[in-house]
XYZ file of N, CA and C in Angstrom:
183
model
N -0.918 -71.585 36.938
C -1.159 -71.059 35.600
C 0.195 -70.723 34.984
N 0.580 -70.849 33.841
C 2.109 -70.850 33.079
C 1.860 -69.768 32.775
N 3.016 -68.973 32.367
C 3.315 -67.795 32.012
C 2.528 -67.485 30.586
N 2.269 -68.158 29.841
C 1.636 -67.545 28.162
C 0.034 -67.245 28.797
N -0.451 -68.186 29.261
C -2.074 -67.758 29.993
C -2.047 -66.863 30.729
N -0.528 -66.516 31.896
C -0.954 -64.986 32.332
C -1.038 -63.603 31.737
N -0.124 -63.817 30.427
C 0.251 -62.811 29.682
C -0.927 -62.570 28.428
N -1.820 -63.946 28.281
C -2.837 -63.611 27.557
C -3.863 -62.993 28.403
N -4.381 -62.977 29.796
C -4.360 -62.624 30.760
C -4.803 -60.565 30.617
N -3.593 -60.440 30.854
C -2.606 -59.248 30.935
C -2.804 -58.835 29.611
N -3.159 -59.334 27.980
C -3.044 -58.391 27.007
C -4.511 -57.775 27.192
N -5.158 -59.013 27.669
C -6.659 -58.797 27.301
C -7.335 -57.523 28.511
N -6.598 -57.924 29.623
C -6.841 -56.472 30.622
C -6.598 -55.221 30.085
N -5.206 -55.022 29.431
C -4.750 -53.494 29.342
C -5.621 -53.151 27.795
N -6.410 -53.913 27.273
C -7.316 -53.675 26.186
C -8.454 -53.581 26.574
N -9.031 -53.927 27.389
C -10.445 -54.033 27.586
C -10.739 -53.786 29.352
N -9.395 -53.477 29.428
C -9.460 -52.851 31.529
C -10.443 -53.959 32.303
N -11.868 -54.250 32.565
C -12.405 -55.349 32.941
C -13.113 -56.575 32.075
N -12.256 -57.249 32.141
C -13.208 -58.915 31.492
C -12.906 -59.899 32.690
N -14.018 -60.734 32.547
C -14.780 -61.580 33.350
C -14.807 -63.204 32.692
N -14.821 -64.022 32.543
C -15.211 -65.331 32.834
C -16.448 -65.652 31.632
N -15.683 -66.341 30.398
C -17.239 -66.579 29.439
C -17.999 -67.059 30.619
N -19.325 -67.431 30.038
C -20.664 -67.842 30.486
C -20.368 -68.869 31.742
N -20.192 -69.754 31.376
C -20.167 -70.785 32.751
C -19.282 -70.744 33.364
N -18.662 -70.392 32.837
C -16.814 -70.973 33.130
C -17.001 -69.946 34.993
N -16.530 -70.135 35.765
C -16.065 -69.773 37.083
C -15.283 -69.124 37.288
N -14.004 -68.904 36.304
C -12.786 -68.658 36.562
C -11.926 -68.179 35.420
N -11.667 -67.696 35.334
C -10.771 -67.085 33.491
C -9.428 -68.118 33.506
N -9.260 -68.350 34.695
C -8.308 -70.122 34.261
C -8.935 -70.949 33.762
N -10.285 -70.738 33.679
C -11.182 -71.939 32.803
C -11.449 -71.895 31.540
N -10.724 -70.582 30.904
C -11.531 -70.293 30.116
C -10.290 -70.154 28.810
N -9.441 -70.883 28.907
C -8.315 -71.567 27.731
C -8.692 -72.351 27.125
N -8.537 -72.993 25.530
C -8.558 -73.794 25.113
C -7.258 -74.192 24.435
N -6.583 -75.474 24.171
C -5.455 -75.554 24.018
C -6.024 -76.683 22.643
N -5.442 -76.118 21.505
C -5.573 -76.969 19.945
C -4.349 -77.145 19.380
N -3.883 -77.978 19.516
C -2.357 -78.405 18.956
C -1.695 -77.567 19.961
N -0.347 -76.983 19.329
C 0.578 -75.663 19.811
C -0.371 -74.433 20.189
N -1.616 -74.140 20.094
C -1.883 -72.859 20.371
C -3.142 -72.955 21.121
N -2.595 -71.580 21.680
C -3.490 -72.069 23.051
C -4.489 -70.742 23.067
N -6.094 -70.261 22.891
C -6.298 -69.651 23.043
C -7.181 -69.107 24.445
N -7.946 -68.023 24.800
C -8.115 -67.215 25.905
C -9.117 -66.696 25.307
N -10.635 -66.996 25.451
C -11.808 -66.667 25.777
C -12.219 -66.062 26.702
N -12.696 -64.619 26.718
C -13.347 -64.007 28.137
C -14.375 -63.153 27.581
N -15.339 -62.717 28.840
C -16.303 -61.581 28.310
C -15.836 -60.408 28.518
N -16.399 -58.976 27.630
C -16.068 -57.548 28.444
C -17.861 -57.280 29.120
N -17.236 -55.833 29.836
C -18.632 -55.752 30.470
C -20.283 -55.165 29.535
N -19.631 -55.164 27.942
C -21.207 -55.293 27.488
C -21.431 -57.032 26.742
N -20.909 -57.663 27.473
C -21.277 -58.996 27.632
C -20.794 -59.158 26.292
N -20.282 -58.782 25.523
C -18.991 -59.379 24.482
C -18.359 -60.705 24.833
N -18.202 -61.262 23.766
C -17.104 -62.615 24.344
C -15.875 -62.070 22.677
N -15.090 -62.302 23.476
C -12.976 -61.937 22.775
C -12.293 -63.424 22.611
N -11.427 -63.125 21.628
C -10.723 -64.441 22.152
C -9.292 -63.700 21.437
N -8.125 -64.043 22.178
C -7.073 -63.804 21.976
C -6.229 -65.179 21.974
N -5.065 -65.647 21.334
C -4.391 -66.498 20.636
C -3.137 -66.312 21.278
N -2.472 -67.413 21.599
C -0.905 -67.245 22.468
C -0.352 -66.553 20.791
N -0.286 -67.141 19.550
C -0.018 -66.349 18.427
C 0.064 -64.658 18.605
N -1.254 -64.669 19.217
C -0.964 -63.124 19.424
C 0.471 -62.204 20.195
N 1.038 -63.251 20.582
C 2.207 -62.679 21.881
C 3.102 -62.134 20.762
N 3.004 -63.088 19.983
C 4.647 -62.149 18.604
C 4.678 -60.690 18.159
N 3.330 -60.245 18.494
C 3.761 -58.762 18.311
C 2.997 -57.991 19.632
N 3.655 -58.340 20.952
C 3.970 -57.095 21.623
C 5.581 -57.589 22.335
């Protein structure tokens, strides 16, 4: 896993402390989508929310 997916990773933990794996997906490495240059990070929290955070997002922390 490259460093921008761990750190999207890592924003989405220290915001939401446990997320899990959208719906099918197995694995929160599964759960990137990459559209041109930007790559985003889909996960659930534990009231079954689904998030999505944006490598875009990295410019402001």
């Amino acid at each position: 896993m490259n460093q921008i997916k761990k750190k999207l990773i890592e924003i989405a933990t220290k915001k939401h402390e446990k997320i899990y794996p959208c719906v099918s997906r197995g694995s929160l490495d599964e759960c990137f989508t990459v559209e041109g240059d930007r790559i985003m990070f889909w996960y659930n929290t534990e009231d079954h929310s689904t998030h999505l955070i944006t490598a875009s997002d990295l410019r402001d922390r």
